[in-house]
CSV table of C-alpha atoms in Angstrom, one decimal:
chain,number,residue,atom,x,y,z
A,1,MET,CA,-50.8,61.1,-24.3
A,2,LYS,CA,-49.6,64.4,-22.9
A,3,ASN,CA,-52.8,64.7,-20.7
A,4,THR,CA,-52.1,61.3,-19.4
A,5,VAL,CA,-48.4,61.8,-18.6
A,6,LEU,CA,-49.3,65.0,-16.9
A,7,LEU,CA,-52.2,63.5,-14.7
A,8,ILE,CA,-49.6,60.8,-13.6
A,9,CYS,CA,-47.1,63.4,-12.5
A,10,ILE,CA,-49.7,65.3,-10.6
A,11,LEU,CA,-50.7,62.1,-8.7
A,12,LEU,CA,-47.1,61.1,-8.1
A,13,TYR,CA,-46.4,64.6,-6.8
A,14,ALA,CA,-49.3,64.5,-4.5
A,15,LEU,CA,-48.4,61.0,-3.1
A,16,ASN,CA,-44.9,62.2,-2.4
A,17,VAL,CA,-46.1,65.5,-0.6
A,18,PHE,CA,-48.8,64.2,1.4
A,19,SER,CA,-47.2,61.0,2.6
A,20,GLN,CA,-45.2,63.2,4.8
A,21,THR,CA,-48.3,64.0,6.7
A,22,GLU,CA,-49.5,60.4,7.5
A,23,GLN,CA,-51.3,60.2,10.8
A,24,SER,CA,-51.5,56.5,11.2
A,25,ASN,CA,-49.5,53.4,10.6
A,26,LYS,CA,-52.0,50.8,11.3
A,27,THR,CA,-52.4,48.0,8.6
A,28,GLN,CA,-55.9,47.0,7.9
A,29,ILE,CA,-57.2,44.1,5.3
A,30,ALA,CA,-60.6,43.4,4.0
A,31,GLY,CA,-62.2,41.6,1.1
A,32,LYS,CA,-65.1,40.5,-0.8
A,33,ALA,CA,-65.8,37.4,-3.2
A,34,GLY,CA,-68.9,37.6,-5.3
A,35,ILE,CA,-70.9,35.8,-8.2
A,36,THR,CA,-73.2,37.5,-10.6
A,37,ASN,CA,-75.5,36.5,-13.2
A,38,ASN,CA,-74.3,39.2,-15.7
A,39,GLY,CA,-70.8,40.7,-15.6
A,40,ILE,CA,-71.2,44.3,-16.7
A,41,SER,CA,-69.1,47.4,-16.7
A,42,PHE,CA,-69.8,51.3,-16.9
A,43,ILE,CA,-67.4,51.1,-19.8
A,44,PRO,CA,-69.5,49.1,-22.5
A,45,ASN,CA,-66.8,47.5,-24.4
A,46,PHE,CA,-65.6,46.1,-21.1
A,47,SER,CA,-68.8,44.5,-20.2
A,48,LEU,CA,-68.8,40.6,-20.3
A,49,GLU,CA,-72.5,39.9,-20.2
A,50,GLN,CA,-72.0,36.4,-18.9
A,51,PRO,CA,-71.9,35.0,-15.3
A,52,ALA,CA,-69.0,35.9,-13.5
A,53,ALA,CA,-66.8,35.8,-10.2
A,54,ILE,CA,-65.5,39.0,-8.7
A,55,PHE,CA,-62.8,39.1,-6.0
A,56,ASN,CA,-61.8,42.3,-4.2
A,57,LEU,CA,-58.8,42.8,-1.7
A,58,SER,CA,-58.1,45.9,0.1
A,59,LEU,CA,-54.8,46.3,2.1
A,60,GLU,CA,-54.6,49.7,3.9
A,61,LYS,CA,-51.7,51.4,5.7
A,62,GLY,CA,-52.3,55.1,7.0
A,63,ARG,CA,-53.6,57.1,3.9
A,64,PHE,CA,-52.5,54.6,1.4
A,65,SER,CA,-54.3,51.7,0.1
A,66,PHE,CA,-53.6,48.9,-2.5
A,67,GLU,CA,-57.0,47.3,-4.0
A,68,PRO,CA,-56.7,44.6,-6.6
A,69,GLU,CA,-59.8,43.4,-8.2
A,70,LEU,CA,-59.7,39.9,-10.1
A,71,THR,CA,-62.8,38.7,-12.1
A,72,PHE,CA,-63.4,35.6,-14.3
A,73,SER,CA,-66.0,34.3,-16.5
A,74,LEU,CA,-67.9,31.4,-15.1
A,75,GLU,CA,-69.2,30.1,-18.4
A,76,GLU,CA,-65.7,30.2,-20.1
A,77,GLY,CA,-63.4,29.6,-17.1
A,78,ARG,CA,-61.2,32.5,-18.4
A,79,PRO,CA,-60.0,35.7,-16.8
A,80,TRP,CA,-62.6,38.8,-17.7
A,81,TYR,CA,-60.4,41.9,-16.2
A,82,GLN,CA,-58.1,42.7,-13.5
A,83,VAL,CA,-57.2,45.9,-12.1
A,84,TYR,CA,-54.7,46.9,-9.4
A,85,TRP,CA,-55.5,50.3,-7.6
A,86,LEU,CA,-53.1,52.1,-5.6
A,87,ARG,CA,-55.0,55.0,-3.9
A,88,TYR,CA,-54.1,57.9,-1.6
A,89,LYS,CA,-56.5,59.9,0.9
A,90,ILE,CA,-55.0,63.4,0.1
A,91,ILE,CA,-57.7,65.1,2.4
A,92,GLU,CA,-59.6,63.4,5.1
A,93,GLY,CA,-61.8,66.0,6.8
A,94,GLU,CA,-64.8,65.6,8.8
A,95,LYS,CA,-67.1,66.1,5.9
A,96,PHE,CA,-64.9,66.9,2.8
A,97,LYS,CA,-62.5,64.2,1.4
A,98,LEU,CA,-60.4,64.1,-1.6
A,99,ARG,CA,-58.8,60.8,-3.1
A,100,ALA,CA,-56.4,60.2,-5.8
A,101,GLY,CA,-55.4,56.9,-7.3
A,102,GLY,CA,-53.9,55.1,-10.3
A,103,HIS,CA,-54.0,51.6,-11.6
A,104,LEU,CA,-52.8,49.2,-14.1
A,105,GLY,CA,-55.9,47.7,-15.7
A,106,LEU,CA,-55.8,44.2,-17.7
A,107,ASN,CA,-58.9,43.3,-19.9
A,108,PHE,CA,-58.9,39.8,-21.6
A,109,ALA,CA,-60.5,39.4,-24.8
A,110,ASN,CA,-61.3,36.5,-27.1
A,111,ILE,CA,-59.8,37.0,-30.6
A,112,LEU,CA,-59.1,35.0,-33.7
A,113,ASP,CA,-55.4,34.6,-34.7
A,114,SER,CA,-54.0,34.4,-38.2
A,115,ALA,CA,-54.8,30.5,-38.1
A,116,HIS,CA,-58.5,31.4,-37.1
A,117,ASN,CA,-57.9,29.8,-33.7
A,118,GLU,CA,-59.6,31.6,-30.8
A,119,ILE,CA,-57.0,33.0,-28.3
A,120,ILE,CA,-57.1,35.5,-25.2
A,121,LYS,CA,-55.6,38.7,-25.9
A,122,THR,CA,-54.5,40.9,-23.0
A,123,GLU,CA,-55.2,44.7,-23.3
A,124,ARG,CA,-53.3,47.0,-20.9
A,125,TYR,CA,-54.7,50.2,-19.7
A,126,LEU,CA,-53.1,52.9,-17.4
A,127,VAL,CA,-55.7,54.8,-15.4
A,128,GLY,CA,-55.8,57.9,-13.2
A,129,GLU,CA,-58.4,59.0,-11.0
A,130,LEU,CA,-59.5,61.9,-8.8
A,131,VAL,CA,-62.5,61.6,-6.1
A,132,PRO,CA,-63.7,64.5,-4.1
A,133,SER,CA,-66.8,63.9,-1.8
A,134,TYR,CA,-68.8,65.5,0.9
A,135,GLN,CA,-70.5,63.8,3.8
A,136,ILE,CA,-73.7,65.7,4.2
A,137,SER,CA,-74.8,63.5,7.1
A,138,ASP,CA,-74.0,60.1,8.6
A,139,LYS,CA,-76.4,58.5,5.9
A,140,ILE,CA,-75.8,60.7,3.0
A,141,MET,CA,-72.8,61.4,0.7
A,142,VAL,CA,-72.3,63.4,-2.5
A,143,GLY,CA,-69.3,63.5,-4.8
A,144,MET,CA,-67.7,63.2,-8.2
A,145,GLN,CA,-65.3,60.8,-10.0
A,146,TYR,CA,-63.1,61.5,-12.7
A,147,MET,CA,-60.8,58.9,-14.4
A,148,ILE,CA,-58.6,59.2,-17.5
A,149,ALA,CA,-57.5,56.0,-19.1
A,150,LYS,CA,-54.8,55.3,-21.9
A,151,GLY,CA,-54.7,52.0,-23.7
A,152,TYR,CA,-51.2,50.6,-24.7
A,153,ASP,CA,-52.3,47.9,-27.4
A,154,ILE,CA,-53.8,48.0,-30.9
A,155,GLY,CA,-57.6,48.0,-30.8
A,156,THR,CA,-57.9,49.5,-27.4
A,157,ASN,CA,-59.2,53.1,-26.4
A,158,GLU,CA,-56.2,55.4,-27.1
A,159,LEU,CA,-57.7,58.0,-24.5
A,160,GLN,CA,-60.9,57.8,-22.6
A,161,HIS,CA,-62.3,60.3,-20.1
A,162,PHE,CA,-65.1,59.2,-17.4
A,163,LEU,CA,-66.8,61.8,-15.3
A,164,ALA,CA,-69.6,61.0,-12.8
A,165,LEU,CA,-71.7,62.9,-10.3
A,166,THR,CA,-72.1,60.5,-7.4
A,167,ALA,CA,-74.5,60.1,-4.4
A,168,ASN,CA,-74.7,57.5,-1.5
A,169,PHE,CA,-77.6,56.8,0.8
A,170,ARG,CA,-76.9,54.1,3.4
A,171,GLN,CA,-78.6,52.6,6.6
A,172,ILE,CA,-81.9,52.8,5.0
A,173,LYS,CA,-83.6,50.7,7.8
A,174,LEU,CA,-86.1,48.0,6.2
A,175,SER,CA,-86.5,46.0,9.5
A,176,LYS,CA,-84.6,45.8,12.9
A,177,SER,CA,-81.7,43.8,11.1
A,178,MET,CA,-82.2,44.6,7.5
A,179,GLU,CA,-80.9,47.8,5.5
A,180,LEU,CA,-80.7,49.0,2.1
A,181,GLU,CA,-78.0,51.2,0.5
A,182,VAL,CA,-78.4,53.0,-2.6
A,183,SER,CA,-75.8,54.6,-4.7
A,184,PRO,CA,-77.0,56.5,-8.0
A,185,GLN,CA,-74.7,58.2,-10.5
A,186,ALA,CA,-74.9,60.1,-13.8
A,187,PHE,CA,-71.9,60.0,-15.9
A,188,TYR,CA,-70.3,61.0,-19.1
A,189,LEU,CA,-68.0,58.8,-21.0
A,190,SER,CA,-65.7,60.2,-23.9
A,191,SER,CA,-63.6,57.9,-26.0
A,192,PHE,CA,-61.0,59.1,-28.7
A,193,ASP,CA,-61.8,56.2,-30.8
A,194,PHE,CA,-65.3,55.0,-30.2
A,195,GLY,CA,-67.4,58.2,-29.5
A,196,GLU,CA,-69.0,59.7,-26.3
A,197,GLY,CA,-72.1,59.3,-24.4
A,198,TYR,CA,-74.2,60.2,-21.4
A,199,TYR,CA,-75.8,57.5,-18.8
A,200,VAL,CA,-77.4,57.1,-15.7
A,201,ALA,CA,-76.8,54.1,-13.3
A,202,SER,CA,-77.6,53.0,-9.7
A,203,ALA,CA,-76.3,50.2,-7.5
A,204,PHE,CA,-78.6,48.9,-4.8
A,205,LYS,CA,-77.3,46.7,-1.8
A,206,LEU,CA,-79.4,44.7,0.7
A,207,SER,CA,-77.6,43.7,3.8
A,208,ARG,CA,-78.2,42.2,7.3
A,209,SER,CA,-76.2,43.3,10.5
A,210,ASN,CA,-73.6,41.2,11.4
A,211,PHE,CA,-73.9,38.8,8.6
A,212,PRO,CA,-71.4,38.4,5.9
A,213,LEU,CA,-73.6,37.8,2.9
A,214,SER,CA,-75.3,40.7,0.9
A,215,LEU,CA,-77.2,40.9,-2.2
A,216,SER,CA,-76.8,43.7,-4.5
A,217,SER,CA,-77.7,44.8,-8.0
A,218,VAL,CA,-76.2,47.3,-10.6
A,219,MET,CA,-78.3,49.0,-13.4
A,220,ASN,CA,-77.0,51.2,-16.1
A,221,LYS,CA,-79.1,53.1,-18.6
A,222,LYS,CA,-77.9,54.8,-21.8
A,223,VAL,CA,-79.4,58.2,-22.1
A,224,SER,CA,-77.7,59.5,-25.3
A,225,SER,CA,-74.6,57.8,-26.8
A,226,SER,CA,-72.8,57.2,-29.9
A,227,ILE,CA,-70.7,54.4,-28.2
A,228,ALA,CA,-71.9,50.8,-29.2
A,229,GLY,CA,-73.5,48.8,-26.3
A,230,LYS,CA,-77.0,48.1,-25.2
A,231,ASP,CA,-79.3,50.5,-23.9
A,232,PHE,CA,-79.9,48.9,-20.5
A,233,LEU,CA,-77.8,46.5,-18.5
A,234,TRP,CA,-78.5,45.1,-15.1
A,235,ASN,CA,-77.4,42.4,-12.7
A,236,VAL,CA,-77.5,40.6,-9.3
A,237,ILE,CA,-74.7,40.0,-7.2
A,238,LEU,CA,-74.3,37.7,-4.2
A,239,THR,CA,-71.3,38.9,-2.1
A,240,TYR,CA,-69.3,37.5,0.9
A,241,SER,CA,-67.4,39.9,2.9
A,242,PHE,CA,-64.5,39.1,5.1
A,243,GLY,CA,-61.6,40.8,7.0
A,244,ASN,CA,-61.8,44.6,7.9
A,245,GLY,CA,-59.7,44.1,10.9
A,246,ILE,CA,-56.4,45.6,12.1
A,247,ILE,CA,-53.6,43.1,11.5
A,248,SER,CA,-50.5,45.0,12.7
A,249,LYS,CA,-49.5,48.2,14.5
A,250,PRO,CA,-45.9,49.6,14.7
């Protein structure tokens, strides 16, 4: 609990200090809507493993952004999870970048009540994030992501750490109009209640220039873990992207 409070204090301090150096006041909006055959998460107990719908929205003003994500089970017609990210770009260099953020996360789980009726339980999490990255070239980026999460309901993870080494290879030309983006990562997951584990994962995205639809896939492989969950998970996601324009200026 002390670590969670300390991280939140550090994030709030950074937001307060660096907000004084904001360089741009333009407001931008962008969004994505997608469907997948298999709703999965890098956190094993958050995986739905059913067809799902995923909606993302990004509102950005200067260095700040608000990025909610809403997901739903297509089989059961119920919410899966919701996260409400607030992020801040601490350093925006030509090569090196540093981002901090935090979010309230809501996970919706089916449980049986005392009368053995199935109900939806809302599990609340508070999450902090720190993400440094380095742009090697226009097409290659490497970085790291650290997240700390605290659950506030009975049965949730009391304290959880996520540390990932990431890379991104974009604009891999397959034809004149088609390109591939690959984002591999290796990550460590530690849960106070459920154990720890090492995993490798990768996301693949196939897109066409000036076309709003894209096809992507996420694959996650357990290397060594004491956390319950399948050894290998994968899915296919069809996404429609919109927005990404400036909607107002001072």
